[in-house]
mmCIF file of N, CA and C in Angstrom:
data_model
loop_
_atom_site.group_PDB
_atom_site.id
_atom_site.type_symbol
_atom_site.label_atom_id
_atom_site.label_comp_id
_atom_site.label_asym_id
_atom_site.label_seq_id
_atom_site.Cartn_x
_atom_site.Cartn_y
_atom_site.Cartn_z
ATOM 1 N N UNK A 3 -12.422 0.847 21.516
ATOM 2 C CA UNK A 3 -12.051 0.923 20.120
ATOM 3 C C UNK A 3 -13.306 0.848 19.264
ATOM 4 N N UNK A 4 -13.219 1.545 18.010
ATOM 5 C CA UNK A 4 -14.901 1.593 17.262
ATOM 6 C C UNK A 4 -14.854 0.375 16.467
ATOM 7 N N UNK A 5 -15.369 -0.083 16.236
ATOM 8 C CA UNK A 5 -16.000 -0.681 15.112
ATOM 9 C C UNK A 5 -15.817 -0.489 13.543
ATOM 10 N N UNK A 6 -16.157 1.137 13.634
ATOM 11 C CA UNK A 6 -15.736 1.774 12.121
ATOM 12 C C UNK A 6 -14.873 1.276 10.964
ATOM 13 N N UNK A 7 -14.619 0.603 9.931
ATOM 14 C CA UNK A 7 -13.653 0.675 8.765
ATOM 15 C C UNK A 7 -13.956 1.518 8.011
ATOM 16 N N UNK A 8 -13.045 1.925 7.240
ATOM 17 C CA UNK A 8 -13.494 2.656 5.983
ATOM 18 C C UNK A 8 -14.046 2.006 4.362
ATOM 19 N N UNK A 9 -14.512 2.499 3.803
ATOM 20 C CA UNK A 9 -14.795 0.933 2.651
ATOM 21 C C UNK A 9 -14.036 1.150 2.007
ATOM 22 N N UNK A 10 -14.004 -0.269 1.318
ATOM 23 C CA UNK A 10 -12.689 -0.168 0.090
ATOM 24 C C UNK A 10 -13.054 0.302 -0.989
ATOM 25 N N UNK A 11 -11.683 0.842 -1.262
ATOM 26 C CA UNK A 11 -12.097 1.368 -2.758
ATOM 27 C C UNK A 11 -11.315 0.405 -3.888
ATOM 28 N N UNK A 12 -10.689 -0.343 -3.634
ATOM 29 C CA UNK A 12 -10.511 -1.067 -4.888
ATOM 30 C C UNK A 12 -10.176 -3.001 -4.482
ATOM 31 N N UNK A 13 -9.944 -3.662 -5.276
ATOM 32 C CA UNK A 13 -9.259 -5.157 -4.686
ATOM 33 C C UNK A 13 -7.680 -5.153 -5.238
ATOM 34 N N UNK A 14 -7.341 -6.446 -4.103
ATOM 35 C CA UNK A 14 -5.814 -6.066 -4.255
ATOM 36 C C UNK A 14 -5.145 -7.629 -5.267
ATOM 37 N N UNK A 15 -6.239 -8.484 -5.434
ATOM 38 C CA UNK A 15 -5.879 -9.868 -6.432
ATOM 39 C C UNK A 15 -4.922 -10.399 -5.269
ATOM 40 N N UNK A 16 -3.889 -10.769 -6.316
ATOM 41 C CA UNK A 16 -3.039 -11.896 -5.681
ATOM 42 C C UNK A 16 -1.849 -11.042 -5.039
ATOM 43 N N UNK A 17 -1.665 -11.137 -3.633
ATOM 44 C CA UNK A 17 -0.487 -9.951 -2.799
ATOM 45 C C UNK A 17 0.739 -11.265 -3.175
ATOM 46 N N UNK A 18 1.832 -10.115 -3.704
ATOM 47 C CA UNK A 18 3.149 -10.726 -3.526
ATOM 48 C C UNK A 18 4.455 -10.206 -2.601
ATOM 49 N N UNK A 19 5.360 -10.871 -2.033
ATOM 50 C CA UNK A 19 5.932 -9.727 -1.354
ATOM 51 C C UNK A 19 7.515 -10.298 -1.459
ATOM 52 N N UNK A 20 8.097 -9.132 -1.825
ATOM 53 C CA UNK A 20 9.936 -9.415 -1.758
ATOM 54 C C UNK A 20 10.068 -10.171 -0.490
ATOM 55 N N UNK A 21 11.292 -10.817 -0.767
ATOM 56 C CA UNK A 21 11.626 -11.125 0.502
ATOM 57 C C UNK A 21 12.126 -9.892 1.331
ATOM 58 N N UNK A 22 13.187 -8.819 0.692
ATOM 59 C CA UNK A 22 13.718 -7.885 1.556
ATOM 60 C C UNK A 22 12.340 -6.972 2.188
ATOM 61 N N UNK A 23 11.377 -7.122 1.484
ATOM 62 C CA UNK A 23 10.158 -6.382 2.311
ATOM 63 C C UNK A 23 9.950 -7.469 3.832
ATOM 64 N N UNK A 24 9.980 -8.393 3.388
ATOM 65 C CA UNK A 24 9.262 -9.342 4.374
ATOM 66 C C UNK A 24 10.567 -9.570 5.445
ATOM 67 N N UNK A 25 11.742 -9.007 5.539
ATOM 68 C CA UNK A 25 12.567 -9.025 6.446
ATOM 69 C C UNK A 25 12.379 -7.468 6.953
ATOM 70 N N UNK A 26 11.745 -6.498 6.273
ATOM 71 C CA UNK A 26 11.583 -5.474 6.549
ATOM 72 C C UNK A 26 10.558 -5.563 7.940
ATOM 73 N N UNK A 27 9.417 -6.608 7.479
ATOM 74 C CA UNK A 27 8.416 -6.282 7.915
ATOM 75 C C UNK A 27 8.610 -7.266 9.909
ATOM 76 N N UNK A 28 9.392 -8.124 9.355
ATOM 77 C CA UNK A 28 9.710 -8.829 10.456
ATOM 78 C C UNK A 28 10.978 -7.637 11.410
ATOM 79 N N UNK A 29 11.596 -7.435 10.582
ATOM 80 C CA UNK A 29 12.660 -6.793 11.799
ATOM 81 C C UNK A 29 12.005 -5.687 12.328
ATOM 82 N N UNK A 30 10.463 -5.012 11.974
ATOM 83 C CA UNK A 30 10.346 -3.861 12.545
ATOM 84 C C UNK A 30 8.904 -3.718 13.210
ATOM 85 N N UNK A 31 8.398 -5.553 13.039
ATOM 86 C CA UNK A 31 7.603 -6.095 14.104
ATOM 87 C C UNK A 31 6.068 -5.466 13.571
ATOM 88 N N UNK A 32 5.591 -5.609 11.887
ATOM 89 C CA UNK A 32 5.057 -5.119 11.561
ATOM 90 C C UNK A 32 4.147 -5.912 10.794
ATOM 91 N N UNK A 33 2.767 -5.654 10.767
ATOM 92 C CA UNK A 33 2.275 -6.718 9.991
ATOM 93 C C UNK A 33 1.396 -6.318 8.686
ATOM 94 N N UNK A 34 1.839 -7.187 7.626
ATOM 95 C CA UNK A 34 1.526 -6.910 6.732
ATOM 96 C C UNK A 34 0.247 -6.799 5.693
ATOM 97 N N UNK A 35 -1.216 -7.055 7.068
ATOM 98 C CA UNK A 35 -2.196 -7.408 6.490
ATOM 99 C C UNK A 35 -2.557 -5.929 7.005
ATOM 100 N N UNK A 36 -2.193 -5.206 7.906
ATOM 101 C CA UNK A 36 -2.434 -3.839 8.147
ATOM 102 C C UNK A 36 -2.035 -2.975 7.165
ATOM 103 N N UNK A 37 -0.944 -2.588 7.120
ATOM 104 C CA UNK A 37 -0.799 -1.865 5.565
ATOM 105 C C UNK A 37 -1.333 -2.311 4.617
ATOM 106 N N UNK A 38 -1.623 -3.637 4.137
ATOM 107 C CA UNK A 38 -2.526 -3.740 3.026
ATOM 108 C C UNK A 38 -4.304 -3.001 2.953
ATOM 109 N N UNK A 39 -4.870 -3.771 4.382
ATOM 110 C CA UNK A 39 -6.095 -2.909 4.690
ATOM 111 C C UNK A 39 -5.960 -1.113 4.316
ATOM 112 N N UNK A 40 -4.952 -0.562 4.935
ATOM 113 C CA UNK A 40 -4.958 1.090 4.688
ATOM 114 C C UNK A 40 -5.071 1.226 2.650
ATOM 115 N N UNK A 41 -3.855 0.695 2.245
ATOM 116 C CA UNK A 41 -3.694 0.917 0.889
ATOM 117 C C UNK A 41 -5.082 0.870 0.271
ATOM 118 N N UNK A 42 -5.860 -0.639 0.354
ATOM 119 C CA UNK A 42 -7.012 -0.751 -0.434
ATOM 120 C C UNK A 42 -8.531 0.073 0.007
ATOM 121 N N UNK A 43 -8.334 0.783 1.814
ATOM 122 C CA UNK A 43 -9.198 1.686 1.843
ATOM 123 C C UNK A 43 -8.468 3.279 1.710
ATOM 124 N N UNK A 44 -7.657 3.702 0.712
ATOM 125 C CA UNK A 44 -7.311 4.964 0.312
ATOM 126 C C UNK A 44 -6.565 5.908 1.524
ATOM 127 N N UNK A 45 -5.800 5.071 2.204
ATOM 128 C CA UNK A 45 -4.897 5.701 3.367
ATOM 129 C C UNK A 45 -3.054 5.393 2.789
ATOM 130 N N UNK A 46 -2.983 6.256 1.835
ATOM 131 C CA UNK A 46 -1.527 5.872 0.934
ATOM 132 C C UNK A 46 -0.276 6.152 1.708
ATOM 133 N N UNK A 47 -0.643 6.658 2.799
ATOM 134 C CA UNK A 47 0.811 6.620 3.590
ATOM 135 C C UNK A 47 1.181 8.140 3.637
ATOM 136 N N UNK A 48 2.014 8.755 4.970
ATOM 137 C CA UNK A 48 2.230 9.803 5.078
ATOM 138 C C UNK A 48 3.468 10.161 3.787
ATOM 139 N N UNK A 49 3.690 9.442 3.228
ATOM 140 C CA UNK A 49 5.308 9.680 2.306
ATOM 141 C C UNK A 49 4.574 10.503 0.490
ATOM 142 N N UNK A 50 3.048 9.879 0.499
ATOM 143 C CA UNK A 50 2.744 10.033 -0.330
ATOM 144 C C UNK A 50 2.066 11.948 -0.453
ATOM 145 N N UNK A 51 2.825 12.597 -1.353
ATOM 146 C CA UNK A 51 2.372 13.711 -1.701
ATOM 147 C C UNK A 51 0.928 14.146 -2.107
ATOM 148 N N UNK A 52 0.351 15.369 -1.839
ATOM 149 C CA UNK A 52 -1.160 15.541 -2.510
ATOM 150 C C UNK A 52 -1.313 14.990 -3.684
ATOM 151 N N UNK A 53 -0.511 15.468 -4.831
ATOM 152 C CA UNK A 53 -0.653 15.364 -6.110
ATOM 153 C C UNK A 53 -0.714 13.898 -6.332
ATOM 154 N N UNK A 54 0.114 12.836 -5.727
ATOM 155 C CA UNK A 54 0.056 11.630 -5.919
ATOM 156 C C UNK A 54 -0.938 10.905 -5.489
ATOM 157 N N UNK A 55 -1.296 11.521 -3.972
ATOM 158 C CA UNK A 55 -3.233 10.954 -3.547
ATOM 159 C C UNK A 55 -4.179 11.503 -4.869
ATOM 160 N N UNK A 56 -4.129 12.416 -5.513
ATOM 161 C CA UNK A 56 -5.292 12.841 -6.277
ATOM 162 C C UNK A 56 -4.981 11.652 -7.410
ATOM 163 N N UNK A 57 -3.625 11.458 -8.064
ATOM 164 C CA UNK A 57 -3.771 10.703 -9.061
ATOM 165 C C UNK A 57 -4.446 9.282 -8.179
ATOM 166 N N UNK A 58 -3.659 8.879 -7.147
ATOM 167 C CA UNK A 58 -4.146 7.291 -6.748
ATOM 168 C C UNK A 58 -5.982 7.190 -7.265
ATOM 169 N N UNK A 59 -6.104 8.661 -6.854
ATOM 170 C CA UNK A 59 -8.013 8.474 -6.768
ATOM 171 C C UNK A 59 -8.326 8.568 -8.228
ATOM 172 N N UNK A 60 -7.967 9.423 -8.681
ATOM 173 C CA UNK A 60 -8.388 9.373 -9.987
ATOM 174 C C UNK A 60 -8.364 7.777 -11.088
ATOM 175 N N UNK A 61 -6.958 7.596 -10.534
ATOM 176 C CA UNK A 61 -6.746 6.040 -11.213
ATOM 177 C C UNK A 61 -7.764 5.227 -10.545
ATOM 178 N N UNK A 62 -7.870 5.367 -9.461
ATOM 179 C CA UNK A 62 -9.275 4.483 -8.857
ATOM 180 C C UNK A 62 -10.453 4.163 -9.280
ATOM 181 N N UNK A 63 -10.981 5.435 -9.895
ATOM 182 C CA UNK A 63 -11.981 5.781 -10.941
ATOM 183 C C UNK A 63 -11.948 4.798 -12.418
ATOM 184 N N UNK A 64 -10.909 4.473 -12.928
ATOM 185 C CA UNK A 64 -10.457 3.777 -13.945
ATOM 186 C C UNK A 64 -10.114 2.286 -13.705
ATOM 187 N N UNK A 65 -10.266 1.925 -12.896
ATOM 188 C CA UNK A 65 -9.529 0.667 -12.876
ATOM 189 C C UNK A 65 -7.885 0.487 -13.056
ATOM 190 N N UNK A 66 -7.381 1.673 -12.680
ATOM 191 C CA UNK A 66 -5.589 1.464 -12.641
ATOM 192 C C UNK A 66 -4.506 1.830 -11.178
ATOM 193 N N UNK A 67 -3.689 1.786 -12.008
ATOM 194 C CA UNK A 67 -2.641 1.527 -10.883
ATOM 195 C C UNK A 67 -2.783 2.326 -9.266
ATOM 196 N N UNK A 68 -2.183 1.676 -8.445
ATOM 197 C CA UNK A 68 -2.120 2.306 -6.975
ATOM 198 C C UNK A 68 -1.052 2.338 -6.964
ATOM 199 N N UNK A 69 -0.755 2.801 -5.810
ATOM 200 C CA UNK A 69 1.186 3.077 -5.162
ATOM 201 C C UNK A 69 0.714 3.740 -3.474
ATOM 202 N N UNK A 70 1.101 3.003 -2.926
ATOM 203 C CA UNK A 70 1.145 3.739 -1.616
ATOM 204 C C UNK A 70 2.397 3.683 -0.861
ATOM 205 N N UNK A 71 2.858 4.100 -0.025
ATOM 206 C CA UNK A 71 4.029 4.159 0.544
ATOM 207 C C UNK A 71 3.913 4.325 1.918
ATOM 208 N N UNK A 72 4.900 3.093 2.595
ATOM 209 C CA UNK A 72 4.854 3.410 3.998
ATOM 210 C C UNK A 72 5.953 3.295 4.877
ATOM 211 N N UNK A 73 6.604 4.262 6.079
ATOM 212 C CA UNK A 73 7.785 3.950 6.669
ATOM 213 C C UNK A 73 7.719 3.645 7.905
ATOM 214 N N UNK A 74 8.502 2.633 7.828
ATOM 215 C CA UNK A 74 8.312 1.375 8.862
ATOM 216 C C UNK A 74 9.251 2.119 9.872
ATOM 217 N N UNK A 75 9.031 1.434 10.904
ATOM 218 C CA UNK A 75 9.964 1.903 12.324
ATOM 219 C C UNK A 75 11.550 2.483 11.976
ATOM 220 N N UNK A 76 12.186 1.758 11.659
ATOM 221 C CA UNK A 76 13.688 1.778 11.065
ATOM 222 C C UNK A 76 13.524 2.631 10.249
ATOM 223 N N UNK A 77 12.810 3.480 9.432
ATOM 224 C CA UNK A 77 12.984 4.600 8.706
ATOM 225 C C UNK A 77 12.415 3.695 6.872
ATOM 226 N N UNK A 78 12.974 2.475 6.676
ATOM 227 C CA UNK A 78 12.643 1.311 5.631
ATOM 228 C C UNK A 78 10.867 2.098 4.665
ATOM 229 N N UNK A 79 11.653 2.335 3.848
ATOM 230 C CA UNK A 79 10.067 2.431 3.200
ATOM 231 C C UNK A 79 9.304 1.469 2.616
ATOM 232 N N UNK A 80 8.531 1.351 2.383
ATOM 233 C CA UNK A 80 7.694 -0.490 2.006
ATOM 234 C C UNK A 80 6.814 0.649 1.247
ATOM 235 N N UNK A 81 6.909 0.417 -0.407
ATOM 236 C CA UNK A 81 5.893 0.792 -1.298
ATOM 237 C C UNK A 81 4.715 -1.105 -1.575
ATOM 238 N N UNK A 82 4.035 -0.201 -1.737
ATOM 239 C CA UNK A 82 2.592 -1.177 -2.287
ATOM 240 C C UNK A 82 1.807 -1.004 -3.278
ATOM 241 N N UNK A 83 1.856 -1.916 -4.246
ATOM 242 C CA UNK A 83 1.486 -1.066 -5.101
ATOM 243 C C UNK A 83 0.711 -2.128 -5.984
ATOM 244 N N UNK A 84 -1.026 -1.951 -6.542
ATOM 245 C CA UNK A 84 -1.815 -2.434 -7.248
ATOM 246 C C UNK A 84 -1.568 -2.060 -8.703
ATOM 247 N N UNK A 85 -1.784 -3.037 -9.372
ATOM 248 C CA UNK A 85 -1.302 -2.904 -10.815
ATOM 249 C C UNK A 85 -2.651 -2.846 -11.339
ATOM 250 N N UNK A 86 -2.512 -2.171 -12.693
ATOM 251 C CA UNK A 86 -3.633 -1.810 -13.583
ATOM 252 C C UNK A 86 -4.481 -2.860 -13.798
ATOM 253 N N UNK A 87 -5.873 -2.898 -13.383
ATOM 254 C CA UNK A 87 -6.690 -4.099 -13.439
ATOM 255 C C UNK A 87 -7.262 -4.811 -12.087
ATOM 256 N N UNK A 88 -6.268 -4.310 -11.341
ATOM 257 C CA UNK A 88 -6.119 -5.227 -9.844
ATOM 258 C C UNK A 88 -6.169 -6.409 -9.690
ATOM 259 N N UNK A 89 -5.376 -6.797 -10.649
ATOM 260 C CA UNK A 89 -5.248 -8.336 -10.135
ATOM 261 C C UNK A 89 -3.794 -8.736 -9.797
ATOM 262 N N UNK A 90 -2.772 -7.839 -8.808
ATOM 263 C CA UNK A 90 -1.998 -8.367 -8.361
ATOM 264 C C UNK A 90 -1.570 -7.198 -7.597
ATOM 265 N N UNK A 91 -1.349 -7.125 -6.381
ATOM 266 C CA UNK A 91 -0.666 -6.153 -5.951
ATOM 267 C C UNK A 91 0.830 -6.931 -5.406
ATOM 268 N N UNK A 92 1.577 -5.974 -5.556
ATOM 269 C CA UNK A 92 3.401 -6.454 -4.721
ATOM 270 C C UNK A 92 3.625 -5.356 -3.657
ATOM 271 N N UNK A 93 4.676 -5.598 -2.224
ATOM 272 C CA UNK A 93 4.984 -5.170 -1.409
ATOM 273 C C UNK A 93 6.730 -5.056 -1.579
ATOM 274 N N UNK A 94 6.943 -4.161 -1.945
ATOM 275 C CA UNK A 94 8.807 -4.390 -1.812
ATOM 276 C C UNK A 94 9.411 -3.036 -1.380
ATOM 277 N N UNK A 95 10.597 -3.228 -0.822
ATOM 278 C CA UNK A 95 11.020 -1.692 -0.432
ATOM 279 C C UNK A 95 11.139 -0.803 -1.832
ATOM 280 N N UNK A 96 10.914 0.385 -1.160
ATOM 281 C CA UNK A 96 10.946 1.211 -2.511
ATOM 282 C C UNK A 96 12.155 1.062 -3.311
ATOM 283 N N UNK A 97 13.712 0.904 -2.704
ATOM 284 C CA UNK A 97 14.812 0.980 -3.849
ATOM 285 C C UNK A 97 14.806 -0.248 -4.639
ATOM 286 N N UNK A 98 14.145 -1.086 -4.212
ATOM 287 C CA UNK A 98 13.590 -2.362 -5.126
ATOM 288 C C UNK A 98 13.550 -2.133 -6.211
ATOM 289 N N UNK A 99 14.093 -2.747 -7.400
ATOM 290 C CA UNK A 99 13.213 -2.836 -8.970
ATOM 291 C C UNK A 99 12.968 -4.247 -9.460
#
């Protein structure tokens, strides 16, 4: 296995996480410091469209929002998402509000 990471491109502050994420993440044997690593080095998840990687980057550039999206074993999507400023990111399933 390499060594390699990718660098980060932004910080994620204080991670919060639903509980229904965190039963997500348990029933599908998944851990949640891995998807965080991808999100904050610019790996937004296969769910996420071109147009939405170009904005993530562009907002990157600015100091604003992220959104990444990821589907867990069970099909469960788990969005992640850094708020403008980065000082808090949350983990909750996407039909979450």
């Amino acid at each position: 296995m390499s060594g390699y990471t990718r660098p980060i491109k932004f910080l994620l502050g204080k991670v919060f996480l639903t509980p229904a994420a965190m039963e997500a993440l348990i029933r599908n044997d998944e851990e949640l410091i891995h998807l965080l690593k991808r999100h904050r080095e610019g790996d937004y998840g296969a769910e996420m469209a071109y147009d939405d990687r170009v904005v993530n980057e562009e907002s990157i550039k600015r100091g604003g929002r992220v959104l990444s999206q990821y589907t867990l074993r069970d099909g469960t999507v788990l969005s992640v998402i850094t708020e403008s400023g980065w000082q808090e990111t949350t983990c909750q399933i996407r039909e979450e509000s």
